[in-house]
Amino acid sequence: MNVAEAVGTTLAELGADHVFGVVGSGNFHVTNALIAAGARFVATRHESGAATAADAYARVSGRAAVVTVHQGCGLTNAMTGIAEAAKSRTPMLVLAAEATAPRSNFRVDQSALAVAVGAATLRVRSAETAVEDAAQAWHLAATERRTVVLNLPLDVQAAPAVLAAPPGSPAADRPSASDAAVATVATLLASSTHPVFIAGRGAVDAGAELSALASACGALLATSAAAKGLFAGDPWSLDVSGGFATPVAASLIADADVVVAWGSSLNMWTTRHGALIGPDARVVQVDLEESALAAHHRVDVGIVGDAAATARAVLAALSGTKVGYRLPEVHSRLVYEGRWRDVPYQDDADETHIDPRTLTIALDDILPADRLVAVDSGNFMGYPSMFLGVPDQRAFCFTQAFQSIGLGLASALGAALASPDRLPVAACGDGGFLMAIAELETIRRLSLGMLIVVYNDNAYGAEVHHFGPHGHPLSTVVFPETDLAAIARGYGCEAVTVRHSSDLAPVAEWAAGPRNVPMVIDAKVNASRPSWWLEEAFRGH
């Protein structure tokens, strides 16, 4: 057994169950060793798709995922997906073959590339340390929830392995909130009349604890976009805070006297550049990373600690329960105004284009409730995020940390493999869909019954609406109409062009089953209206 085979075998023994990648000469043996040891290998058509699919798999499953790439160009092809994962603290291990010969065409500073996008980087140093190095990289990714690039030098890979049992996983070292901090938060919540919790991705496993504490102190529940679905079904849930918040949710959050952020950075998206939280509200932030406290928004009380453990401690420190913000009039507003589909709007459809809101509401009614939704970036992205319901926080995949378009299709691929019993829905713009269309073949090859909704405005809509009103020429961001349905059929998918709600009848038939092949909706959407969420985004540029 050589080093490459020892590394693959070790990682499979440690728990690597899904591996995404494109195989070349440099990662051939390590990938085959992973497969031989029981891991499932998913061959994508591009390394960016592999990294993005692995990121989504980890987000939805809660387990670390593995990416395997060729030396040099294989890694550079994957860098956008790696950057998104690193910025999102996704537990992901990238196995990158590494050229060490000084004159090799493949030689680049792979460690510097990884560090530049926020990933951790390690190297298999020798045959003697190969098992230890692989285990260290796995534990760093899985235990500390980091994106890790493990470089596999070609000369070391070929050496005979020195076998050893991999070291055990170190205990997760999660900081605990101090007694004084817990008492401070308990006092704030006891005296608050309008408390609001905002949970982020760092609290996706703390839903039960946060719900119990909110019930005791009368808090309303909201999430960042990345944690959408965490409080699904709770009558006191406001759904998403920030640019996607309904008018009633925005109003209730703005009137809060205490806002507690649990595993949420309170960035510009979640707070509408700070305008969503009232100037007199007391703000508490609970996060595992001290560097996250007050990084984006002022904080009156910053606590370094685990969200679930801190919530339990604060609940224990409270004496009795109170109504707080859970008033009959608030409940009535949430019942009648709590969903975006309850907010009246003027339909912007014309003879050849459907209003994207009308389209998405219709899909919400057609599709089974047990679904998962992966959303690409772009001018369209609020429609599926706002109008498509999801059953829980593991059913919404929102890769927006790096703001790259073109990730939605591969995100849906990884999410679908992580949750095979749910209907996967990929929501894309035409620009992002065409950018990543190679993975449509992967989705079809794997016979995934995925619905792919393309909000097609024949443009990079964000740029159209950002620059068009100022009179700038738009020829660089506007394209001729493309028959995406015909292209999808060429990949072996079912497909339909939608210009009116009545055109969705084939989608309803497909959704009823058996869904043996993907279905692509080429939705010709009215593009006359800019999205307010991207106006927020451009303010941050």
Coordinates of C-alpha atoms in Angstrom, one line a residue:
M1 CA 0.0 0.0 0.0
N2 CA 1.4 3.4 -0.9
V3 CA 0.8 6.7 0.8
A4 CA -2.0 7.8 -1.4
E5 CA -3.9 4.5 -0.7
A6 CA -3.2 4.8 3.0
V7 CA -4.6 8.4 3.1
G8 CA -7.8 7.3 1.3
T9 CA -8.3 4.3 3.6
T10 CA -7.6 6.4 6.7
L11 CA -10.2 9.0 5.8
A12 CA -12.9 6.5 5.0
E13 CA -12.2 4.8 8.4
L14 CA -12.6 8.2 10.1
G15 CA -16.0 8.8 8.5
A16 CA -15.6 10.2 5.0
D17 CA -18.7 8.8 3.3
H18 CA -19.2 11.1 0.3
V19 CA -16.4 12.3 -1.9
F20 CA -16.9 14.7 -4.8
G21 CA -14.4 15.5 -7.5
V22 CA -12.8 15.2 -10.9
V23 CA -10.1 12.6 -11.2
G24 CA -6.8 13.2 -12.8
S25 CA -3.4 11.4 -12.5
G26 CA -2.5 13.1 -9.3
N27 CA -5.6 12.1 -7.3
F28 CA -6.4 8.8 -9.0
H29 CA -5.1 6.5 -6.3
V30 CA -6.3 8.3 -3.3
T31 CA -9.8 8.5 -4.8
N32 CA -9.9 4.8 -5.6
A33 CA -8.7 4.0 -2.1
L34 CA -11.6 6.0 -0.6
I35 CA -14.0 4.1 -2.9
A36 CA -12.5 0.7 -2.0
A37 CA -12.9 1.6 1.7
G38 CA -16.6 2.2 1.3
A39 CA -16.9 5.9 0.4
R40 CA -19.3 7.0 -2.3
F41 CA -17.6 8.9 -5.1
V42 CA -19.6 11.5 -7.1
A43 CA -17.8 12.4 -10.3
T44 CA -18.8 16.0 -11.2
R45 CA -18.0 17.6 -14.5
H46 CA -16.0 20.5 -13.1
E47 CA -14.0 20.9 -9.9
S48 CA -16.0 24.0 -8.9
G49 CA -19.1 21.9 -9.0
A50 CA -17.3 19.3 -6.9
A51 CA -16.4 21.8 -4.2
T52 CA -19.8 23.4 -4.2
A53 CA -21.7 20.1 -4.1
A54 CA -19.5 19.0 -1.2
D55 CA -20.2 22.3 0.6
A56 CA -24.0 21.7 0.2
Y57 CA -23.7 18.1 1.3
A58 CA -22.0 19.1 4.5
R59 CA -24.5 21.9 5.2
V60 CA -27.5 19.6 4.8
S61 CA -26.2 16.4 6.3
G62 CA -24.3 18.1 9.2
R63 CA -21.3 15.9 8.4
A64 CA -17.9 16.7 6.8
A65 CA -17.6 16.2 3.1
V66 CA -14.5 15.4 1.0
V67 CA -13.4 16.9 -2.3
T68 CA -10.6 15.4 -4.4
V69 CA -8.8 17.3 -7.2
H70 CA -5.8 17.1 -9.5
Q71 CA -2.7 19.1 -8.8
G72 CA -2.5 22.7 -9.8
C73 CA -5.3 23.4 -12.2
G74 CA -7.7 21.0 -10.4
L75 CA -7.3 23.1 -7.3
T76 CA -7.6 26.4 -9.0
N77 CA -10.7 25.3 -10.8
A78 CA -12.3 24.5 -7.4
M79 CA -11.3 27.8 -5.7
T80 CA -14.6 29.6 -5.8
G81 CA -16.4 26.7 -4.2
I82 CA -13.6 26.4 -1.6
A83 CA -13.9 30.1 -0.8
E84 CA -17.6 29.9 -0.3
A85 CA -17.2 27.0 2.0
A86 CA -14.4 28.6 4.0
K87 CA -16.3 31.8 4.5
S88 CA -19.2 29.7 5.7
R89 CA -17.2 27.6 8.1
T90 CA -18.3 24.5 6.3
P91 CA -16.6 21.2 7.5
M92 CA -15.0 20.2 4.2
L93 CA -11.7 18.5 3.4
V94 CA -10.1 19.1 0.0
L95 CA -7.6 16.5 -1.1
A96 CA -5.3 18.3 -3.5
A97 CA -2.6 16.5 -5.3
E98 CA 0.6 18.7 -5.3
A99 CA 3.3 19.0 -7.9
T100 CA 6.7 19.4 -6.2
A101 CA 9.1 19.4 -9.1
P102 CA 10.3 23.1 -9.5
R103 CA 9.7 23.0 -13.3
S104 CA 6.4 21.2 -13.4
N105 CA 3.7 23.0 -15.3
F106 CA 1.3 22.1 -12.5
R107 CA 3.3 23.7 -9.8
V108 CA 1.7 26.6 -7.9
D109 CA 1.8 27.6 -4.3
Q110 CA -1.3 25.6 -3.2
S111 CA -1.0 26.5 0.4
A112 CA -1.0 30.2 -0.3
L113 CA -4.1 29.7 -2.5
A114 CA -5.9 28.0 0.4
V115 CA -4.9 30.6 2.9
A116 CA -5.9 33.4 0.5
V117 CA -9.5 32.3 0.6
G118 CA -9.7 31.6 4.3
A119 CA -9.2 27.8 4.3
A120 CA -6.8 26.0 6.6
T121 CA -4.0 24.1 4.9
L122 CA -1.9 21.1 5.8
R123 CA 0.4 18.7 3.9
V124 CA 1.1 15.0 4.0
R125 CA 4.7 15.4 5.0
S126 CA 6.1 11.9 4.6
A127 CA 5.4 8.2 4.5
E128 CA 5.9 8.0 8.2
T129 CA 3.4 10.7 9.0
A130 CA 0.8 10.1 6.3
V131 CA -1.8 8.5 8.5
E132 CA -1.3 11.1 11.2
D133 CA -1.4 14.0 8.7
A134 CA -4.6 12.7 7.1
A135 CA -6.3 12.2 10.5
Q136 CA -5.3 15.7 11.7
A137 CA -6.8 17.3 8.5
W138 CA -10.0 15.3 9.0
H139 CA -10.4 16.2 12.6
L140 CA -9.7 19.9 11.9
A141 CA -12.5 19.9 9.3
A142 CA -15.0 17.8 11.2
T143 CA -14.4 18.9 14.8
E144 CA -13.6 22.5 14.3
R145 CA -15.9 23.0 11.3
R146 CA -13.2 24.3 9.0
T147 CA -12.6 24.0 5.3
V148 CA -9.2 22.4 5.0
V149 CA -6.9 21.8 2.0
L150 CA -4.7 18.8 2.5
N151 CA -1.9 18.8 -0.1
L152 CA -0.7 15.4 -1.3
P153 CA 2.8 15.8 -2.8
L154 CA 3.2 13.4 -5.8
D155 CA 6.5 12.0 -4.7
V156 CA 5.2 11.3 -1.2
Q157 CA 2.0 9.7 -2.5
A158 CA 4.0 7.1 -4.4
A159 CA 6.1 6.1 -1.4
P160 CA 5.4 2.8 0.4
A161 CA 3.2 3.6 3.4
V162 CA 4.1 3.2 7.0
L163 CA 0.8 2.0 8.4
A164 CA -0.5 3.0 11.8
A165 CA -3.9 3.3 13.5
P166 CA -5.3 6.8 13.0
P167 CA -5.4 8.9 16.2
G168 CA -8.9 9.4 17.7
S169 CA -10.9 12.5 17.3
P170 CA -10.1 15.2 19.9
A171 CA -13.0 16.4 22.0
A172 CA -14.7 19.4 20.6
D173 CA -13.6 22.4 22.7
R174 CA -16.6 24.6 22.7
P175 CA -16.3 27.6 25.0
S176 CA -18.9 28.1 27.7
A177 CA -20.6 31.4 28.6
S178 CA -19.6 32.8 32.0
D179 CA -22.1 32.8 34.9
A180 CA -22.0 36.6 34.8
A181 CA -22.8 36.7 31.1
V182 CA -25.7 34.3 31.6
A183 CA -27.1 36.3 34.5
T184 CA -26.9 39.5 32.4
V185 CA -28.8 38.0 29.5
A186 CA -31.4 36.5 31.9
T187 CA -31.9 39.9 33.5
L188 CA -32.3 41.6 30.1
L189 CA -34.9 39.1 29.0
A190 CA -36.8 39.2 32.3
S191 CA -37.2 43.0 32.0
S192 CA -37.9 43.0 28.2
T193 CA -41.3 43.5 26.8
H194 CA -40.5 43.0 23.1
P195 CA -37.6 40.5 22.9
V196 CA -36.6 39.0 19.5
F197 CA -34.2 36.1 18.8
I198 CA -32.2 36.0 15.5
A199 CA -30.6 32.6 14.9
G200 CA -27.9 32.2 12.3
R201 CA -26.1 29.2 10.8
G202 CA -24.1 28.9 14.0
A203 CA -27.3 27.9 15.8
V204 CA -28.8 25.5 13.4
D205 CA -28.5 22.6 15.9
A206 CA -29.9 24.7 18.8
G207 CA -33.5 25.1 17.6
A208 CA -35.1 23.2 20.5
E209 CA -33.1 25.1 23.2
L210 CA -33.9 28.5 21.6
S211 CA -37.5 27.7 21.2
A212 CA -37.8 26.7 24.9
L213 CA -36.0 29.9 26.1
A214 CA -38.1 32.0 23.7
S215 CA -41.3 30.5 25.1
A216 CA -40.3 31.3 28.7
C217 CA -39.4 34.9 28.0
G218 CA -42.0 35.7 25.3
A219 CA -39.5 36.2 22.5
L220 CA -40.3 36.2 18.8
L221 CA -38.1 34.0 16.6
A222 CA -36.3 34.9 13.4
T223 CA -33.4 33.6 11.5
S224 CA -30.7 34.8 9.1
A225 CA -31.3 33.6 5.5
A226 CA -28.7 30.8 6.0
A227 CA -30.7 29.3 8.8
K228 CA -34.2 29.6 7.2
G229 CA -36.5 26.9 8.4
L230 CA -35.1 26.6 11.9
F231 CA -38.4 27.6 13.5
A232 CA -40.7 26.4 10.7
G233 CA -44.2 25.7 12.0
D234 CA -43.7 27.8 15.2
P235 CA -46.6 30.2 15.5
W236 CA -44.2 32.9 16.8
S237 CA -41.7 32.6 14.0
L238 CA -41.0 35.7 11.8
D239 CA -39.1 33.6 9.3
V240 CA -36.1 35.5 7.9
S241 CA -34.7 38.7 9.2
G242 CA -33.1 41.2 6.9
G243 CA -33.7 41.8 3.2
F244 CA -36.1 38.9 2.8
A245 CA -38.1 39.9 5.9
T246 CA -41.9 40.4 5.4
P247 CA -43.1 43.9 6.2
V248 CA -44.7 42.6 9.4
A249 CA -41.5 40.8 10.4
A250 CA -39.4 43.9 9.7
S251 CA -41.8 46.1 11.8
L252 CA -41.8 43.7 14.7
I253 CA -38.0 43.4 14.8
A254 CA -37.6 47.2 14.5
D255 CA -39.8 47.6 17.6
A256 CA -37.8 45.0 19.7
D257 CA -36.3 46.3 22.9
V258 CA -33.9 43.4 23.2
V259 CA -32.4 41.5 20.3
V260 CA -30.4 38.3 20.9
A261 CA -28.3 37.0 18.0
W262 CA -27.5 33.3 18.4
G263 CA -24.7 32.2 16.0
S264 CA -25.6 35.1 13.7
S265 CA -23.1 37.7 12.7
L266 CA -25.8 40.4 12.3
N267 CA -24.3 41.4 9.0
M268 CA -25.7 43.8 6.5
W269 CA -28.0 41.2 5.0
T270 CA -29.6 40.3 8.3
T271 CA -30.0 43.8 9.7
R272 CA -30.5 45.8 6.5
H273 CA -27.3 47.6 7.1
G274 CA -28.2 48.0 10.7
A275 CA -31.5 49.8 10.0
L276 CA -33.6 46.9 11.0
I277 CA -32.6 47.0 14.7
G278 CA -33.8 50.0 16.6
P279 CA -31.3 52.5 18.0
D280 CA -32.5 52.0 21.6
A281 CA -32.6 48.2 21.5
R282 CA -30.2 46.3 23.7
V283 CA -28.3 43.9 21.5
V284 CA -26.8 40.6 22.7
Q285 CA -24.6 38.4 20.5
V286 CA -23.7 34.8 21.3
D287 CA -21.0 33.2 19.1
L288 CA -18.3 30.5 19.3
E289 CA -15.7 33.0 17.9
E290 CA -14.7 36.1 19.8
S291 CA -13.7 37.7 16.5
A292 CA -17.4 37.5 15.4
L293 CA -18.7 39.7 18.2
A294 CA -19.6 43.2 17.0
A295 CA -17.9 42.5 13.7
H296 CA -20.9 43.9 11.7
H297 CA -23.2 45.5 14.2
R298 CA -22.9 47.2 17.6
V299 CA -23.3 44.8 20.6
D300 CA -24.1 45.7 24.2
V301 CA -23.4 42.2 25.5
G302 CA -21.0 39.8 23.7
I303 CA -20.8 36.2 24.8
V304 CA -18.4 33.6 23.6
G305 CA -20.2 30.3 23.9
D306 CA -22.2 27.5 22.3
A307 CA -25.7 28.6 21.4
A308 CA -27.5 25.6 22.7
A309 CA -25.6 25.4 26.0
T310 CA -26.0 29.2 26.5
A311 CA -29.7 29.1 25.9
R312 CA -30.1 26.3 28.4
A313 CA -28.1 28.2 31.0
V314 CA -30.1 31.4 30.5
L315 CA -33.4 29.4 30.7
A316 CA -32.3 27.9 34.0
A317 CA -31.4 31.4 35.3
L318 CA -34.9 32.8 34.5
S319 CA -37.5 32.8 37.2
G320 CA -40.9 31.9 35.8
T321 CA -42.3 32.7 32.4
K322 CA -43.8 35.8 30.8
V323 CA -45.9 36.9 27.8
G324 CA -43.3 39.4 26.5
Y325 CA -43.8 40.0 22.8
R326 CA -46.3 37.1 22.4
L327 CA -49.4 39.2 22.4
P328 CA -52.7 38.3 20.8
E329 CA -52.5 41.2 18.3
V330 CA -49.0 40.1 17.3
H331 CA -50.2 36.6 16.7
S332 CA -53.0 37.9 14.6
R333 CA -50.6 39.9 12.4
L334 CA -48.4 36.8 11.9
V335 CA -51.4 34.6 11.0
Y336 CA -52.7 37.1 8.4
E337 CA -49.5 38.8 7.2
G338 CA -46.7 36.5 8.2
R339 CA -45.9 35.0 4.8
W340 CA -44.8 36.8 1.7
R341 CA -47.7 35.3 -0.2
D342 CA -50.1 37.1 2.2
V343 CA -48.7 40.5 1.1
P344 CA -50.7 42.0 -1.8
Y345 CA -48.8 42.8 -5.0
Q346 CA -49.5 44.0 -8.5
D347 CA -48.8 41.2 -10.9
D348 CA -46.3 42.4 -13.5
A349 CA -47.0 39.6 -16.1
D350 CA -47.4 40.4 -19.7
E351 CA -48.3 38.3 -22.8
T352 CA -45.0 36.5 -22.9
H353 CA -43.6 36.8 -19.3
I354 CA -44.7 35.5 -15.9
D355 CA -44.3 37.5 -12.7
P356 CA -41.6 35.7 -10.7
R357 CA -43.7 36.0 -7.5
T358 CA -46.7 34.4 -9.2
L359 CA -44.5 31.7 -10.5
T360 CA -43.0 30.9 -7.1
I361 CA -46.3 30.9 -5.2
A362 CA -47.7 28.5 -7.8
L363 CA -44.7 26.2 -7.3
D364 CA -45.1 26.4 -3.6
D365 CA -48.6 25.0 -4.0
I366 CA -47.7 22.3 -6.6
L367 CA -44.6 20.8 -4.9
P368 CA -44.7 18.5 -1.9
A369 CA -44.0 20.1 1.4
D370 CA -41.1 17.7 2.2
R371 CA -38.6 19.5 -0.1
L372 CA -35.2 21.1 0.1
V373 CA -34.3 24.3 -1.8
A374 CA -30.9 25.4 -3.0
V375 CA -30.7 29.0 -4.2
D376 CA -28.1 30.5 -6.5
S377 CA -27.1 34.2 -6.4
G378 CA -28.6 36.9 -8.5
N379 CA -31.4 39.4 -9.0
F380 CA -33.9 36.6 -8.7
M381 CA -32.7 35.0 -5.5
G382 CA -35.3 36.5 -3.2
Y383 CA -38.3 34.9 -4.9
P384 CA -37.5 31.3 -4.0
S385 CA -36.1 32.4 -0.6
M386 CA -39.3 34.3 0.3
F387 CA -42.1 32.4 -1.4
L388 CA -41.0 28.7 -1.2
G389 CA -41.5 27.2 2.2
V390 CA -39.1 24.6 3.7
P391 CA -39.8 22.1 6.5
D392 CA -36.6 22.8 8.6
Q393 CA -33.2 24.3 8.6
R394 CA -31.6 21.3 6.8
A395 CA -33.9 21.9 3.8
F396 CA -32.5 25.3 2.7
C397 CA -29.1 25.8 1.2
F398 CA -28.1 29.4 0.7
T399 CA -24.5 29.8 -0.6
Q400 CA -24.1 33.6 -0.5
A401 CA -21.0 34.1 1.7
F402 CA -18.9 34.8 -1.4
Q403 CA -21.8 36.2 -3.6
S404 CA -20.8 34.1 -6.6
I405 CA -23.4 33.2 -9.2
G406 CA -23.3 29.7 -10.7
L407 CA -23.3 27.7 -7.5
G408 CA -27.0 26.8 -7.3
L409 CA -27.0 23.8 -9.5
A410 CA -24.1 22.0 -7.8
S411 CA -25.5 23.1 -4.4
A412 CA -28.7 21.3 -5.2
L413 CA -26.8 18.2 -6.3
G414 CA -24.9 18.0 -3.0
A415 CA -28.0 18.7 -1.0
A416 CA -30.0 16.1 -2.8
L417 CA -27.4 13.4 -2.0
A418 CA -27.4 14.4 1.7
S419 CA -31.2 14.2 1.9
P420 CA -32.4 11.7 -0.7
D421 CA -35.9 11.4 0.6
R422 CA -36.8 15.0 -0.1
L423 CA -37.6 16.7 -3.4
P424 CA -34.6 18.8 -4.3
V425 CA -35.3 22.2 -5.9
A426 CA -32.5 24.2 -7.6
A427 CA -33.4 27.9 -8.0
C428 CA -31.1 29.6 -10.5
G429 CA -30.9 32.6 -12.7
D430 CA -30.2 32.0 -16.4
G431 CA -26.7 33.4 -16.0
G432 CA -25.8 31.1 -13.2
F433 CA -27.5 28.1 -14.7
L434 CA -25.6 28.5 -18.0
M435 CA -22.3 29.1 -16.1
A436 CA -22.7 25.8 -14.3
I437 CA -24.7 23.8 -16.9
A438 CA -22.1 21.0 -17.0
E439 CA -23.4 19.7 -13.7
L440 CA -26.8 19.2 -15.4
E441 CA -25.3 16.1 -16.9
T442 CA -24.1 14.9 -13.5
I443 CA -27.6 15.4 -12.1
R444 CA -29.2 13.5 -15.0
R445 CA -26.5 10.7 -14.8
L446 CA -27.3 10.2 -11.2
S447 CA -31.0 10.0 -12.0
L448 CA -31.9 12.6 -9.4
G449 CA -35.5 13.7 -9.5
M450 CA -34.7 17.3 -9.1
L451 CA -36.7 20.3 -10.1
I452 CA -34.6 23.1 -11.6
V453 CA -36.3 26.4 -11.8
V454 CA -34.5 29.0 -14.0
Y455 CA -35.7 32.5 -13.6
N456 CA -34.8 33.6 -17.1
D457 CA -34.6 37.3 -17.9
N458 CA -31.9 36.9 -20.7
A459 CA -29.5 39.0 -18.7
Y460 CA -27.3 39.4 -15.7
G461 CA -30.3 41.1 -14.0
A462 CA -28.4 42.5 -11.1
E463 CA -26.2 44.6 -13.3
V464 CA -29.1 45.6 -15.5
H465 CA -31.0 47.1 -12.6
H466 CA -27.9 48.5 -11.0
F467 CA -26.5 50.4 -14.0
G468 CA -29.5 50.7 -16.3
P469 CA -31.3 53.5 -14.4
H470 CA -28.1 55.7 -14.7
G471 CA -28.1 55.4 -18.5
H472 CA -25.1 53.1 -18.8
P473 CA -24.9 50.9 -21.9
L474 CA -26.0 47.3 -21.1
S475 CA -24.9 45.3 -24.1
T476 CA -22.3 43.5 -22.0
V477 CA -24.9 42.1 -19.6
V478 CA -27.9 41.4 -21.9
F479 CA -28.2 38.4 -24.1
P480 CA -30.5 37.0 -26.9
E481 CA -33.3 34.8 -25.7
T482 CA -32.1 31.2 -25.1
D483 CA -34.3 28.1 -25.3
L484 CA -33.2 26.6 -22.0
A485 CA -35.9 24.0 -22.2
A486 CA -34.5 22.6 -25.5
I487 CA -31.0 22.6 -24.1
A488 CA -32.2 20.7 -21.0
R489 CA -34.0 18.1 -23.2
G490 CA -30.7 17.6 -24.9
Y491 CA -29.2 16.5 -21.6
G492 CA -32.1 14.0 -21.2
C493 CA -34.2 16.0 -18.8
E494 CA -37.9 16.8 -18.9
A495 CA -38.4 20.5 -19.5
V496 CA -41.1 23.1 -20.0
T497 CA -41.1 26.7 -21.0
V498 CA -43.3 28.8 -18.7
R499 CA -44.8 32.2 -19.6
H500 CA -48.1 31.8 -17.8
S501 CA -49.3 29.9 -14.7
S502 CA -51.2 27.5 -17.0
D503 CA -47.9 26.3 -18.5
L504 CA -47.0 24.7 -15.1
A505 CA -49.4 21.7 -15.7
P506 CA -46.5 19.4 -16.8
V507 CA -44.6 20.3 -13.6
A508 CA -47.6 19.2 -11.5
E509 CA -47.7 15.9 -13.4
W510 CA -43.9 15.4 -12.9
A511 CA -44.1 16.3 -9.2
A512 CA -46.8 13.7 -8.6
G513 CA -44.1 11.1 -9.5
P514 CA -42.2 9.0 -10.2
R515 CA -39.7 11.8 -10.9
N516 CA -37.2 9.5 -12.6
V517 CA -35.4 12.3 -14.4
P518 CA -34.8 16.0 -13.6
M519 CA -37.4 18.6 -14.6
V520 CA -36.1 22.0 -15.9
I521 CA -38.4 25.0 -15.9
D522 CA -37.4 27.7 -18.3
A523 CA -39.4 30.5 -16.7
K524 CA -39.6 33.6 -18.9
V525 CA -39.9 36.1 -16.1
N526 CA -40.8 39.8 -16.3
A527 CA -37.6 41.6 -15.6
S528 CA -38.9 45.2 -15.4
R529 CA -38.7 45.4 -11.6
P530 CA -35.4 45.5 -9.7
S531 CA -35.1 43.6 -6.5
W532 CA -34.8 45.5 -3.3
W533 CA -32.5 42.9 -1.8
L534 CA -29.9 43.6 -4.4
E535 CA -30.2 47.3 -3.8
E536 CA -29.1 46.4 -0.3
A537 CA -26.2 44.3 -1.7
F538 CA -24.9 47.0 -3.9
R539 CA -24.8 49.4 -1.0
G540 CA -22.2 47.0 0.5
H541 CA -19.9 47.1 -2.6

